[in-house]
PDB file of C-alpha atoms in Angstrom:
ATOM      1  CA  MET B1066       0.999  -8.973  19.280  1.00 42.00           C
ATOM      2  CA  VAL B1067       0.772 -10.803  15.964  1.00 46.00           C
ATOM      3  CA  ASN B1068       3.580 -13.268  15.326  1.00 49.00           C
ATOM      4  CA  SER B1069       5.007 -13.945  11.888  1.00 49.00           C
ATOM      5  CA  SER B1070       3.202 -17.288  11.467  1.00 45.00           C
ATOM      6  CA  GLU B1071      -0.153 -15.533  11.972  1.00 49.00           C
ATOM      7  CA  VAL B1072       0.835 -12.865   9.438  1.00 47.00           C
ATOM      8  CA  ARG B1073       1.764 -15.473   6.834  1.00 47.00           C
ATOM      9  CA  ASP B1074      -1.604 -17.212   7.223  1.00 47.00           C
ATOM     10  CA  LEU B1075      -3.832 -14.236   6.469  1.00 77.00           C
ATOM     11  CA  PRO B1076      -5.813 -14.641   3.232  1.00 89.00           C
ATOM     12  CA  TRP B1077      -5.377 -11.081   1.915  1.00 88.00           C
ATOM     13  CA  LEU B1078      -1.616 -11.458   1.878  1.00 91.00           C
ATOM     14  CA  ARG B1079      -1.869 -14.809   0.083  1.00 92.00           C
ATOM     15  CA  ARG B1080      -4.098 -13.208  -2.548  1.00 94.00           C
ATOM     16  CA  ALA B1081      -1.594 -10.389  -3.040  1.00 94.00           C
ATOM     17  CA  ASP B1082       1.163 -12.970  -3.449  1.00 94.00           C
ATOM     18  CA  VAL B1083      -0.802 -14.771  -6.179  1.00 96.00           C
ATOM     19  CA  LEU B1084      -1.412 -11.462  -7.952  1.00 97.00           C
ATOM     20  CA  VAL B1085       2.278 -10.563  -7.798  1.00 96.00           C
ATOM     21  CA  ARG B1086       3.096 -13.927  -9.347  1.00 96.00           C
ATOM     22  CA  GLY B1087       0.572 -13.150 -12.086  1.00 97.00           C
ATOM     23  CA  TYR B1088       2.357  -9.862 -12.701  1.00 97.00           C
ATOM     24  CA  VAL B1089       5.666 -11.703 -13.110  1.00 97.00           C
ATOM     25  CA  VAL B1090       4.068 -14.069 -15.642  1.00 97.00           C
ATOM     26  CA  ILE B1091       2.665 -11.147 -17.656  1.00 96.00           C
ATOM     27  CA  VAL B1092       6.048  -9.408 -17.681  1.00 96.00           C
ATOM     28  CA  LEU B1093       7.839 -12.560 -18.829  1.00 96.00           C
ATOM     29  CA  ALA B1094       5.220 -13.078 -21.547  1.00 96.00           C
ATOM     30  CA  THR B1095       5.705  -9.463 -22.647  1.00 96.00           C
ATOM     31  CA  ILE B1096       9.450  -9.993 -23.028  1.00 96.00           C
ATOM     32  CA  VAL B1097       8.838 -13.150 -25.082  1.00 96.00           C
ATOM     33  CA  VAL B1098       6.329 -11.330 -27.297  1.00 95.00           C
ATOM     34  CA  LEU B1099       8.786  -8.468 -27.823  1.00 96.00           C
ATOM     35  CA  VAL B1100      11.543 -10.887 -28.826  1.00 96.00           C
ATOM     36  CA  VAL B1101       9.247 -12.616 -31.320  1.00 96.00           C
ATOM     37  CA  LEU B1102       7.932  -9.320 -32.685  1.00 94.00           C
ATOM     38  CA  SER B1103      11.469  -8.007 -33.101  1.00 94.00           C
ATOM     39  CA  VAL B1104      11.986 -10.799 -35.633  1.00 95.00           C
ATOM     40  CA  VAL B1105       8.516 -10.981 -37.199  1.00 95.00           C
ATOM     41  CA  ASP B1106       7.184  -7.392 -37.089  1.00 92.00           C
ATOM     42  CA  ALA B1107       9.756  -4.891 -35.821  1.00 91.00           C
ATOM     43  CA  ALA B1108       7.231  -2.020 -35.987  1.00 89.00           C
ATOM     44  CA  GLN B1109       5.358  -3.650 -33.067  1.00 90.00           C
ATOM     45  CA  ALA B1110       8.535  -3.919 -30.959  1.00 91.00           C
ATOM     46  CA  THR B1111       9.432  -0.243 -30.668  1.00 91.00           C
ATOM     47  CA  LYS B1112      12.214   1.263 -28.568  1.00 93.00           C
ATOM     48  CA  ASP B1113       9.563   2.674 -26.237  1.00 92.00           C
ATOM     49  CA  ALA B1114       8.038  -0.785 -25.856  1.00 93.00           C
ATOM     50  CA  TRP B1115      11.439  -2.266 -25.003  1.00 95.00           C
ATOM     51  CA  GLY B1116      12.134   0.566 -22.546  1.00 94.00           C
ATOM     52  CA  HIS B1117       8.833  -0.056 -20.804  1.00 93.00           C
ATOM     53  CA  ALA B1118       9.463  -3.819 -20.747  1.00 94.00           C
ATOM     54  CA  VAL B1119      12.900  -3.442 -19.173  1.00 94.00           C
ATOM     55  CA  ILE B1120      11.549  -1.188 -16.424  1.00 93.00           C
ATOM     56  CA  VAL B1121       8.625  -3.475 -15.579  1.00 93.00           C
ATOM     57  CA  MET B1122      11.030  -6.420 -15.630  1.00 95.00           C
ATOM     58  CA  LEU B1123      13.090  -4.723 -12.908  1.00 95.00           C
ATOM     59  CA  PHE B1124       9.921  -4.344 -10.834  1.00 95.00           C
ATOM     60  CA  ALA B1125       9.101  -7.994 -11.578  1.00 95.00           C
ATOM     61  CA  VAL B1126      12.329  -8.884  -9.771  1.00 96.00           C
ATOM     62  CA  LEU B1127      11.868  -6.416  -6.897  1.00 96.00           C
ATOM     63  CA  LEU B1128       8.177  -6.961  -6.140  1.00 96.00           C
ATOM     64  CA  PRO B1129       8.384 -10.727  -5.404  1.00 96.00           C
ATOM     65  CA  LEU B1130      11.397 -10.124  -3.151  1.00 96.00           C
ATOM     66  CA  ARG B1131       9.458  -7.565  -1.110  1.00 96.00           C
ATOM     67  CA  MET B1132       6.426  -9.861  -1.136  1.00 95.00           C
ATOM     68  CA  ARG B1133       8.507 -12.690   0.331  1.00 95.00           C
ATOM     69  CA  SER B1134       9.639 -10.404   3.151  1.00 94.00           C
ATOM     70  CA  ALA B1135       6.071  -9.236   3.704  1.00 92.00           C
ATOM     71  CA  ARG B1136       4.936 -12.854   4.015  1.00 90.00           C
ATOM     72  CA  SER B1137       7.622 -13.300   6.657  1.00 91.00           C
ATOM     73  CA  GLY B1138       6.011 -10.538   8.710  1.00 88.00           C
ATOM     74  CA  SER B1139       7.960  -7.441   7.692  1.00 91.00           C
ATOM     75  CA  ARG B1140       5.771  -4.355   7.948  1.00 89.00           C
ATOM     76  CA  TRP B1141       8.316  -2.349   5.943  1.00 94.00           C
ATOM     77  CA  ALA B1142       8.182  -4.877   3.112  1.00 94.00           C
ATOM     78  CA  LEU B1143       4.373  -4.826   3.167  1.00 93.00           C
ATOM     79  CA  ARG B1144       4.449  -1.046   2.789  1.00 93.00           C
ATOM     80  CA  ALA B1145       6.977  -1.412  -0.046  1.00 95.00           C
ATOM     81  CA  VAL B1146       4.700  -3.891  -1.865  1.00 96.00           C
ATOM     82  CA  GLY B1147       1.792  -1.467  -1.557  1.00 95.00           C
ATOM     83  CA  LEU B1148       3.849   1.506  -2.696  1.00 96.00           C
ATOM     84  CA  ILE B1149       5.462  -0.292  -5.645  1.00 96.00           C
ATOM     85  CA  SER B1150       2.067  -1.623  -6.726  1.00 97.00           C
ATOM     86  CA  ALA B1151       0.486   1.826  -6.507  1.00 97.00           C
ATOM     87  CA  VAL B1152       3.291   3.329  -8.595  1.00 96.00           C
ATOM     88  CA  LEU B1153       2.981   0.559 -11.189  1.00 96.00           C
ATOM     89  CA  LEU B1154      -0.783   1.123 -11.309  1.00 97.00           C
ATOM     90  CA  LEU B1155      -0.412   4.837 -11.914  1.00 97.00           C
ATOM     91  CA  VAL B1156       2.458   4.621 -14.404  1.00 95.00           C
ATOM     92  CA  ASN B1157       0.815   1.905 -16.488  1.00 96.00           C
ATOM     93  CA  VAL B1158      -2.472   3.806 -16.723  1.00 97.00           C
ATOM     94  CA  VAL B1159      -0.698   7.025 -17.722  1.00 96.00           C
ATOM     95  CA  GLU B1160       1.518   5.284 -20.288  1.00 95.00           C
ATOM     96  CA  ALA B1161      -1.446   3.404 -21.770  1.00 95.00           C
ATOM     97  CA  LEU B1162      -3.207   6.736 -22.313  1.00 95.00           C
ATOM     98  CA  VAL B1163      -0.314   8.447 -24.109  1.00 94.00           C
ATOM     99  CA  PRO B1164      -1.318   8.468 -27.781  1.00 91.00           C
ATOM    100  CA  GLU B1165       0.856   6.615 -30.291  1.00 88.00           C
ATOM    101  CA  MET B1166       3.675   5.906 -27.830  1.00 91.00           C
ATOM    102  CA  PHE B1167       3.076   2.159 -27.571  1.00 93.00           C
ATOM    103  CA  PRO B1168       1.521  -0.452 -29.852  1.00 92.00           C
ATOM    104  CA  MET B1169      -2.065  -1.478 -29.046  1.00 93.00           C
ATOM    105  CA  TRP B1170      -1.075  -4.931 -27.766  1.00 93.00           C
ATOM    106  CA  MET B1171       1.202  -3.299 -25.191  1.00 94.00           C
ATOM    107  CA  ARG B1172      -1.508  -0.852 -24.108  1.00 95.00           C
ATOM    108  CA  ILE B1173      -3.715  -3.846 -23.348  1.00 95.00           C
ATOM    109  CA  GLU B1174      -0.857  -5.384 -21.365  1.00 95.00           C
ATOM    110  CA  MET B1175      -0.442  -2.123 -19.428  1.00 96.00           C
ATOM    111  CA  ILE B1176      -4.131  -2.004 -18.529  1.00 97.00           C
ATOM    112  CA  ALA B1177      -3.960  -5.656 -17.399  1.00 97.00           C
ATOM    113  CA  ILE B1178      -0.983  -4.819 -15.177  1.00 97.00           C
ATOM    114  CA  ALA B1179      -2.814  -1.772 -13.806  1.00 97.00           C
ATOM    115  CA  VAL B1180      -5.810  -3.934 -12.891  1.00 97.00           C
ATOM    116  CA  LEU B1181      -3.530  -6.480 -11.195  1.00 97.00           C
ATOM    117  CA  MET B1182      -1.742  -3.735  -9.271  1.00 97.00           C
ATOM    118  CA  ALA B1183      -5.049  -2.216  -8.151  1.00 98.00           C
ATOM    119  CA  ALA B1184      -5.959  -5.631  -6.773  1.00 97.00           C
ATOM    120  CA  VAL B1185      -2.551  -5.924  -5.029  1.00 96.00           C
ATOM    121  CA  VAL B1186      -2.992  -2.490  -3.425  1.00 96.00           C
ATOM    122  CA  THR B1187      -6.461  -3.541  -2.243  1.00 95.00           C
ATOM    123  CA  CYS B1188      -5.165  -6.829  -0.804  1.00 94.00           C
ATOM    124  CA  VAL B1189      -2.248  -5.136   0.950  1.00 93.00           C
ATOM    125  CA  SER B1190      -4.583  -2.506   2.410  1.00 92.00           C
ATOM    126  CA  MET B1191      -7.042  -5.141   3.598  1.00 91.00           C
ATOM    127  CA  HIS B1192      -4.211  -7.183   5.127  1.00 88.00           C
ATOM    128  CA  ALA B1193      -2.801  -4.156   6.941  1.00 82.00           C
ATOM    129  CA  THR B1194      -6.259  -3.238   8.224  1.00 82.00           C
ATOM    130  CA  ARG B1195      -6.937  -6.757   9.501  1.00 78.00           C
ATOM    131  CA  ARG B1196      -3.482  -6.939  11.096  1.00 71.00           C
ATOM    132  CA  ASP B1197      -3.996  -3.635  12.874  1.00 64.00           C
ATOM    133  CA  GLU B1198      -7.441  -4.760  14.065  1.00 65.00           C
ATOM    134  CA  ASN B1199      -5.868  -7.940  15.491  1.00 64.00           C
ATOM    135  CA  ILE B1200      -3.162  -5.947  17.245  1.00 62.00           C
ATOM    136  CA  LEU B1201      -5.729  -3.594  18.799  1.00 59.00           C
ATOM    137  CA  ALA B1202      -7.926  -6.534  19.848  1.00 64.00           C
ATOM    138  CA  ASP B1203      -4.961  -8.129  21.650  1.00 62.00           C
ATOM    139  CA  ARG B1204      -4.374  -5.043  23.798  1.00 62.00           C
TER     140      ARG B1204
END
């Protein structure tokens, strides 16, 4: 059986953690940009852009919490990180493709988040695969 210290030391999970932190930085930067644009160029800080930013900010709080639990060895939390990341990937790609809903700068941000989330899903999948291989090898 794999103990929690072995789970925390696996490189794929560490990579996912770094990517999640990158996601949080992008979300915080997006909020700052929206605040500045609200003052400087309100047309670039639309209601849709604010709505999107608030939703991704909620995920920016939730995802690191689940990631912390996953690093502690929680399989449920690892699944949650993968699921949340997959949803964020899909939603950001779809929203970026909707014509004229968001300003161009935010579409670029959405694609960046989608790329990050694709990498998180890959890291979580690789971690889960390696963990399962270790469990089977121990039997």
